[in-house]
mmCIF file of C-alpha atoms in Angstrom:
data_model
loop_
_atom_site.group_PDB
_atom_site.id
_atom_site.type_symbol
_atom_site.label_atom_id
_atom_site.label_comp_id
_atom_site.label_asym_id
_atom_site.label_seq_id
_atom_site.Cartn_x
_atom_site.Cartn_y
_atom_site.Cartn_z
ATOM 1 C CA GLN A 1 -10.804 -7.317 -28.717
ATOM 2 C CA LYS A 2 -7.118 -6.413 -28.619
ATOM 3 C CA GLU A 3 -5.414 -6.600 -25.235
ATOM 4 C CA VAL A 4 -4.303 -2.956 -25.441
ATOM 5 C CA GLU A 5 -6.067 -0.237 -27.406
ATOM 6 C CA GLN A 6 -4.458 3.095 -28.205
ATOM 7 C CA ASP A 7 -5.693 5.750 -30.621
ATOM 8 C CA PRO A 8 -2.941 6.114 -33.241
ATOM 9 C CA GLY A 9 -3.830 9.755 -33.912
ATOM 10 C CA PRO A 10 -2.206 11.717 -35.365
ATOM 11 C CA LEU A 11 -2.592 14.376 -32.689
ATOM 12 C CA SER A 12 -1.506 17.945 -33.442
ATOM 13 C CA VAL A 13 -1.388 20.642 -30.744
ATOM 14 C CA PRO A 14 0.069 24.151 -30.388
ATOM 15 C CA GLU A 15 3.139 24.712 -28.239
ATOM 16 C CA GLY A 16 2.225 25.149 -24.578
ATOM 17 C CA ALA A 17 -0.906 22.991 -24.766
ATOM 18 C CA ILE A 18 -1.709 20.211 -22.310
ATOM 19 C CA VAL A 19 -1.629 16.875 -24.078
ATOM 20 C CA SER A 20 -3.609 13.840 -22.947
ATOM 21 C CA LEU A 21 -2.694 10.401 -24.273
ATOM 22 C CA ASN A 22 -4.664 7.309 -23.306
ATOM 23 C CA CYS A 23 -4.772 3.537 -23.502
ATOM 24 C CA THR A 24 -7.385 1.012 -22.490
ATOM 25 C CA TYR A 25 -6.763 -2.638 -21.834
ATOM 26 C CA SER A 26 -8.741 -5.798 -21.333
ATOM 27 C CA ASN A 27 -6.407 -8.044 -19.317
ATOM 28 C CA SER A 28 -7.004 -7.400 -15.622
ATOM 29 C CA ALA A 29 -3.743 -9.199 -14.782
ATOM 30 C CA PHE A 30 -1.678 -6.250 -16.029
ATOM 31 C CA GLN A 31 -0.023 -4.572 -13.069
ATOM 32 C CA TYR A 32 2.912 -2.676 -14.537
ATOM 33 C CA PHE A 33 2.358 0.206 -16.900
ATOM 34 C CA MET A 34 4.901 2.093 -18.942
ATOM 35 C CA TRP A 35 4.959 4.987 -21.360
ATOM 36 C CA TYR A 36 7.647 5.141 -24.006
ATOM 37 C CA ARG A 37 8.514 8.001 -26.330
ATOM 38 C CA GLN A 38 9.899 7.092 -29.721
ATOM 39 C CA TYR A 39 11.399 9.586 -32.099
ATOM 40 C CA SER A 40 11.442 8.730 -35.777
ATOM 41 C CA ARG A 41 13.891 5.926 -36.598
ATOM 42 C CA LYS A 42 15.065 5.649 -32.968
ATOM 43 C CA GLY A 43 14.486 3.117 -30.205
ATOM 44 C CA PRO A 44 11.728 3.646 -27.595
ATOM 45 C CA GLU A 45 12.798 5.722 -24.596
ATOM 46 C CA LEU A 46 11.203 4.940 -21.235
ATOM 47 C CA LEU A 47 9.344 8.007 -19.929
ATOM 48 C CA MET A 48 7.224 6.796 -17.041
ATOM 49 C CA TYR A 49 6.707 3.562 -15.138
ATOM 50 C CA THR A 50 3.830 2.926 -12.741
ATOM 51 C CA TYR A 51 2.853 -0.030 -10.652
ATOM 52 C CA SER A 52 -0.867 -0.721 -10.129
ATOM 53 C CA SER A 53 -3.279 2.199 -9.720
ATOM 54 C CA GLY A 54 -2.381 5.778 -8.920
ATOM 55 C CA ASN A 55 -0.551 8.789 -10.251
ATOM 56 C CA LYS A 56 3.097 9.491 -10.874
ATOM 57 C CA GLU A 57 4.600 12.822 -11.791
ATOM 58 C CA ASP A 58 7.973 13.625 -13.343
ATOM 59 C CA GLY A 59 8.510 17.190 -14.433
ATOM 60 C CA ARG A 60 6.005 18.049 -17.138
ATOM 61 C CA PHE A 61 4.782 14.449 -17.372
ATOM 62 C CA THR A 62 2.074 12.793 -15.268
ATOM 63 C CA ALA A 63 1.040 9.155 -15.612
ATOM 64 C CA GLN A 64 -2.279 7.926 -14.256
ATOM 65 C CA VAL A 65 -3.528 4.369 -13.892
ATOM 66 C CA ASP A 66 -7.149 3.472 -13.143
ATOM 67 C CA LYS A 67 -7.280 -0.296 -12.832
ATOM 68 C CA SER A 68 -10.997 -0.321 -12.062
ATOM 69 C CA SER A 69 -11.654 1.199 -15.487
ATOM 70 C CA LYS A 70 -8.672 -0.504 -17.173
ATOM 71 C CA TYR A 71 -7.539 2.900 -18.390
ATOM 72 C CA ILE A 72 -4.168 4.619 -18.316
ATOM 73 C CA SER A 73 -3.213 8.157 -19.258
ATOM 74 C CA LEU A 74 -0.146 10.283 -19.866
ATOM 75 C CA PHE A 75 -0.433 14.037 -19.514
ATOM 76 C CA ILE A 76 2.157 16.421 -20.899
ATOM 77 C CA ARG A 77 2.012 19.968 -19.565
ATOM 78 C CA ASP A 78 3.453 22.976 -21.404
ATOM 79 C CA SER A 79 4.122 20.845 -24.464
ATOM 80 C CA GLN A 80 7.206 21.667 -26.536
ATOM 81 C CA PRO A 81 8.078 21.000 -30.192
ATOM 82 C CA SER A 82 10.706 18.577 -28.882
ATOM 83 C CA ASP A 83 7.836 16.450 -27.500
ATOM 84 C CA SER A 84 6.840 15.633 -31.085
ATOM 85 C CA ALA A 85 7.176 11.849 -31.284
ATOM 86 C CA THR A 86 5.208 8.627 -31.125
ATOM 87 C CA TYR A 87 4.062 7.706 -27.620
ATOM 88 C CA LEU A 88 3.647 4.014 -26.859
ATOM 89 C CA CYS A 89 1.913 2.601 -23.822
ATOM 90 C CA ALA A 90 3.121 -0.800 -22.653
ATOM 91 C CA MET A 91 1.986 -3.209 -19.948
ATOM 92 C CA SER A 92 3.133 -6.371 -18.276
ATOM 93 C CA TYR A 93 2.315 -8.650 -15.351
ATOM 94 C CA SER A 94 4.324 -10.770 -12.995
ATOM 95 C CA GLY A 95 3.960 -14.421 -12.405
ATOM 96 C CA GLY A 96 5.769 -17.408 -13.770
ATOM 97 C CA SER A 97 8.104 -16.781 -16.640
ATOM 98 C CA ASN A 98 6.037 -14.168 -18.409
ATOM 99 C CA TYR A 99 8.291 -11.283 -19.340
ATOM 100 C CA LYS A 100 6.278 -9.948 -22.246
ATOM 101 C CA LEU A 101 5.550 -6.302 -22.745
ATOM 102 C CA THR A 102 2.257 -5.732 -24.516
ATOM 103 C CA PHE A 103 2.282 -2.494 -26.482
ATOM 104 C CA GLY A 104 -0.409 -0.216 -27.743
ATOM 105 C CA LYS A 105 -0.190 0.882 -31.381
ATOM 106 C CA GLY A 106 1.340 4.236 -30.429
ATOM 107 C CA THR A 107 0.006 7.791 -30.806
ATOM 108 C CA LEU A 108 1.833 10.167 -33.146
ATOM 109 C CA LEU A 109 2.029 13.610 -31.518
ATOM 110 C CA THR A 110 3.083 16.825 -33.238
ATOM 111 C CA VAL A 111 3.585 19.991 -31.187
ATOM 112 C CA ASN A 112 3.564 23.049 -33.445
ATOM 113 C CA PRO A 113 5.686 26.108 -32.559
ATOM 114 C CA ASP B 1 23.587 4.134 -16.514
ATOM 115 C CA THR B 2 20.390 3.048 -18.253
ATOM 116 C CA GLU B 3 21.958 2.398 -21.619
ATOM 117 C CA VAL B 4 21.480 -0.499 -23.983
ATOM 118 C CA THR B 5 23.961 -0.348 -26.858
ATOM 119 C CA GLN B 6 23.261 -1.925 -30.225
ATOM 120 C CA THR B 7 25.609 -2.369 -33.156
ATOM 121 C CA PRO B 8 25.568 -1.778 -36.021
ATOM 122 C CA LYS B 9 23.110 1.108 -36.312
ATOM 123 C CA HIS B 10 22.420 0.314 -39.966
ATOM 124 C CA LEU B 11 22.877 -2.895 -41.937
ATOM 125 C CA VAL B 12 22.226 -3.757 -45.563
ATOM 126 C CA MET B 13 22.511 -7.407 -46.465
ATOM 127 C CA GLY B 14 21.750 -9.660 -49.366
ATOM 128 C CA MET B 15 19.463 -12.640 -49.102
ATOM 129 C CA THR B 16 22.391 -15.073 -49.110
ATOM 130 C CA ASN B 17 24.492 -13.216 -46.526
ATOM 131 C CA LYS B 18 25.142 -14.129 -42.900
ATOM 132 C CA LYS B 19 25.344 -11.257 -40.433
ATOM 133 C CA SER B 20 24.970 -10.679 -36.702
ATOM 134 C CA LEU B 21 23.394 -7.958 -34.598
ATOM 135 C CA LYS B 22 24.919 -7.215 -31.207
ATOM 136 C CA CYS B 23 23.479 -5.817 -28.003
ATOM 137 C CA GLU B 24 25.201 -4.946 -24.721
ATOM 138 C CA GLN B 25 23.970 -3.667 -21.353
ATOM 139 C CA HIS B 26 25.768 -3.054 -18.051
ATOM 140 C CA MET B 27 22.783 -2.471 -15.782
ATOM 141 C CA GLY B 28 22.991 -5.936 -14.231
ATOM 142 C CA HIS B 29 19.746 -6.933 -15.919
ATOM 143 C CA ARG B 30 19.245 -10.662 -16.278
ATOM 144 C CA ALA B 31 16.476 -10.573 -18.917
ATOM 145 C CA MET B 32 17.225 -9.505 -22.463
ATOM 146 C CA TYR B 33 14.906 -9.271 -25.426
ATOM 147 C CA TRP B 34 14.854 -8.976 -29.180
ATOM 148 C CA TYR B 35 11.982 -7.068 -30.756
ATOM 149 C CA LYS B 36 11.201 -6.369 -34.405
ATOM 150 C CA GLN B 37 9.490 -3.137 -35.382
ATOM 151 C CA LYS B 38 8.038 -2.321 -38.780
ATOM 152 C CA ALA B 39 7.245 1.255 -39.773
ATOM 153 C CA LYS B 40 4.288 2.815 -37.918
ATOM 154 C CA LYS B 41 3.780 -0.364 -35.870
ATOM 155 C CA PRO B 42 4.588 -1.162 -32.229
ATOM 156 C CA PRO B 43 7.524 -3.453 -31.400
ATOM 157 C CA GLU B 44 6.820 -7.177 -31.725
ATOM 158 C CA LEU B 45 8.537 -9.577 -29.351
ATOM 159 C CA MET B 46 10.829 -12.170 -30.970
ATOM 160 C CA PHE B 47 12.900 -13.740 -28.174
ATOM 161 C CA VAL B 48 13.403 -13.492 -24.424
ATOM 162 C CA TYR B 49 16.486 -14.641 -22.541
ATOM 163 C CA SER B 50 16.296 -14.988 -18.796
ATOM 164 C CA TYR B 51 19.478 -15.731 -16.863
ATOM 165 C CA GLU B 52 21.187 -16.422 -20.203
ATOM 166 C CA LYS B 53 18.671 -19.112 -21.155
ATOM 167 C CA LEU B 54 16.127 -18.787 -23.941
ATOM 168 C CA SER B 55 12.746 -18.610 -22.246
ATOM 169 C CA ILE B 56 10.452 -17.318 -25.002
ATOM 170 C CA ASN B 57 10.602 -17.812 -28.760
ATOM 171 C CA GLU B 58 7.591 -16.221 -30.414
ATOM 172 C CA SER B 59 7.559 -18.718 -33.300
ATOM 173 C CA VAL B 60 10.283 -16.816 -35.092
ATOM 174 C CA PRO B 61 11.622 -18.394 -38.349
ATOM 175 C CA SER B 62 14.887 -20.276 -37.975
ATOM 176 C CA ARG B 63 16.689 -17.798 -40.220
ATOM 177 C CA PHE B 64 16.862 -15.727 -37.014
ATOM 178 C CA SER B 65 19.086 -17.334 -34.382
ATOM 179 C CA PRO B 66 19.582 -15.675 -30.993
ATOM 180 C CA GLU B 67 22.532 -16.189 -28.691
ATOM 181 C CA CYS B 68 23.279 -14.959 -25.183
ATOM 182 C CA PRO B 69 26.999 -15.525 -24.477
ATOM 183 C CA ASN B 70 26.873 -13.910 -21.026
ATOM 184 C CA SER B 71 24.656 -11.753 -18.834
ATOM 185 C CA SER B 72 25.668 -8.526 -20.605
ATOM 186 C CA LEU B 73 25.592 -9.568 -24.240
ATOM 187 C CA LEU B 74 22.904 -10.635 -26.667
ATOM 188 C CA ASN B 75 23.396 -11.480 -30.326
ATOM 189 C CA LEU B 76 20.999 -12.110 -33.183
ATOM 190 C CA HIS B 77 22.450 -14.142 -36.034
ATOM 191 C CA LEU B 78 20.849 -13.623 -39.423
ATOM 192 C CA HIS B 79 20.988 -15.980 -42.400
ATOM 193 C CA ALA B 80 19.061 -16.234 -45.667
ATOM 194 C CA LEU B 81 16.738 -13.382 -44.819
ATOM 195 C CA GLN B 82 13.908 -12.166 -47.016
ATOM 196 C CA PRO B 83 13.151 -8.576 -48.062
ATOM 197 C CA GLU B 84 10.095 -8.612 -45.772
ATOM 198 C CA ASP B 85 12.502 -9.040 -42.830
ATOM 199 C CA SER B 86 13.645 -5.457 -43.346
ATOM 200 C CA ALA B 87 12.781 -3.604 -40.134
ATOM 201 C CA LEU B 88 14.167 -1.923 -37.031
ATOM 202 C CA TYR B 89 15.508 -4.597 -34.667
ATOM 203 C CA LEU B 90 15.432 -3.553 -31.046
ATOM 204 C CA CYS B 91 17.196 -5.020 -28.065
ATOM 205 C CA ALA B 92 15.863 -4.428 -24.564
ATOM 206 C CA SER B 93 16.772 -5.476 -21.042
ATOM 207 C CA SER B 94 15.100 -5.617 -17.647
ATOM 208 C CA GLN B 95 15.155 -7.573 -14.456
ATOM 209 C CA PRO B 96 13.411 -10.925 -14.993
ATOM 210 C CA GLY B 97 9.790 -11.431 -14.053
ATOM 211 C CA GLY B 98 8.051 -8.876 -16.259
ATOM 212 C CA TRP B 99 7.552 -6.654 -13.269
ATOM 213 C CA THR B 100 10.093 -3.941 -13.835
ATOM 214 C CA GLU B 101 10.708 -1.394 -16.504
ATOM 215 C CA ALA B 102 12.427 -2.438 -19.716
ATOM 216 C CA PHE B 103 15.030 -0.261 -21.411
ATOM 217 C CA PHE B 104 15.519 -0.302 -25.151
ATOM 218 C CA GLY B 105 18.514 0.261 -27.357
ATOM 219 C CA GLN B 106 18.442 2.576 -30.357
ATOM 220 C CA GLY B 107 17.981 -0.322 -32.710
ATOM 221 C CA THR B 108 19.597 -1.665 -35.856
ATOM 222 C CA ARG B 109 17.877 -0.632 -39.059
ATOM 223 C CA LEU B 110 18.120 -3.677 -41.293
ATOM 224 C CA THR B 111 17.522 -3.639 -45.029
ATOM 225 C CA VAL B 112 17.483 -6.934 -46.929
ATOM 226 C CA VAL B 113 18.091 -6.594 -50.663
#
């Protein structure tokens, strides 16, 4: 079982739709959860960062972490064509010298005008 | 300023060439990373520097040689690469400890011919 599982899609939605992106993980030591957006041929851009369980909202984006289920989500409200990109979840944990980010495979999202 | 700057943006090199990739950040981060990303795959960690010392080498071939001259700069020296090394090379930075968000540069797209 991979440490982080993410459905690669592709996911295609009409403009204005609510988008739900998800990752599951197996390592209960993960405490820090990030969502990155990556446009084609560009570097990943940090969208949301959450520590432990709970919700975090930033504009049209909401990140949720459920540590009991080992499940994280990113919701995009009122999706726009400019949201079309690959969305990567990433996780890490503190302790010792471990600085590794563990990524999901990424979900390719297309928002159609 | 949450910017990580990478140069060059594109690089084409022959298998006998020596070249270097450069990365710079001015966020006061003391951990810097090199990742390699192939098309439609998530980033793969290559090296981690913490407080200017190499702390993680993910069994990367010696034709890749990292260097961290100071807390703001990170280089990746390339020599005798193979065509399969063609990829997007990403630099990232964060505070050490794996417990804070990591910011990525836009990457250098490397083609080995």
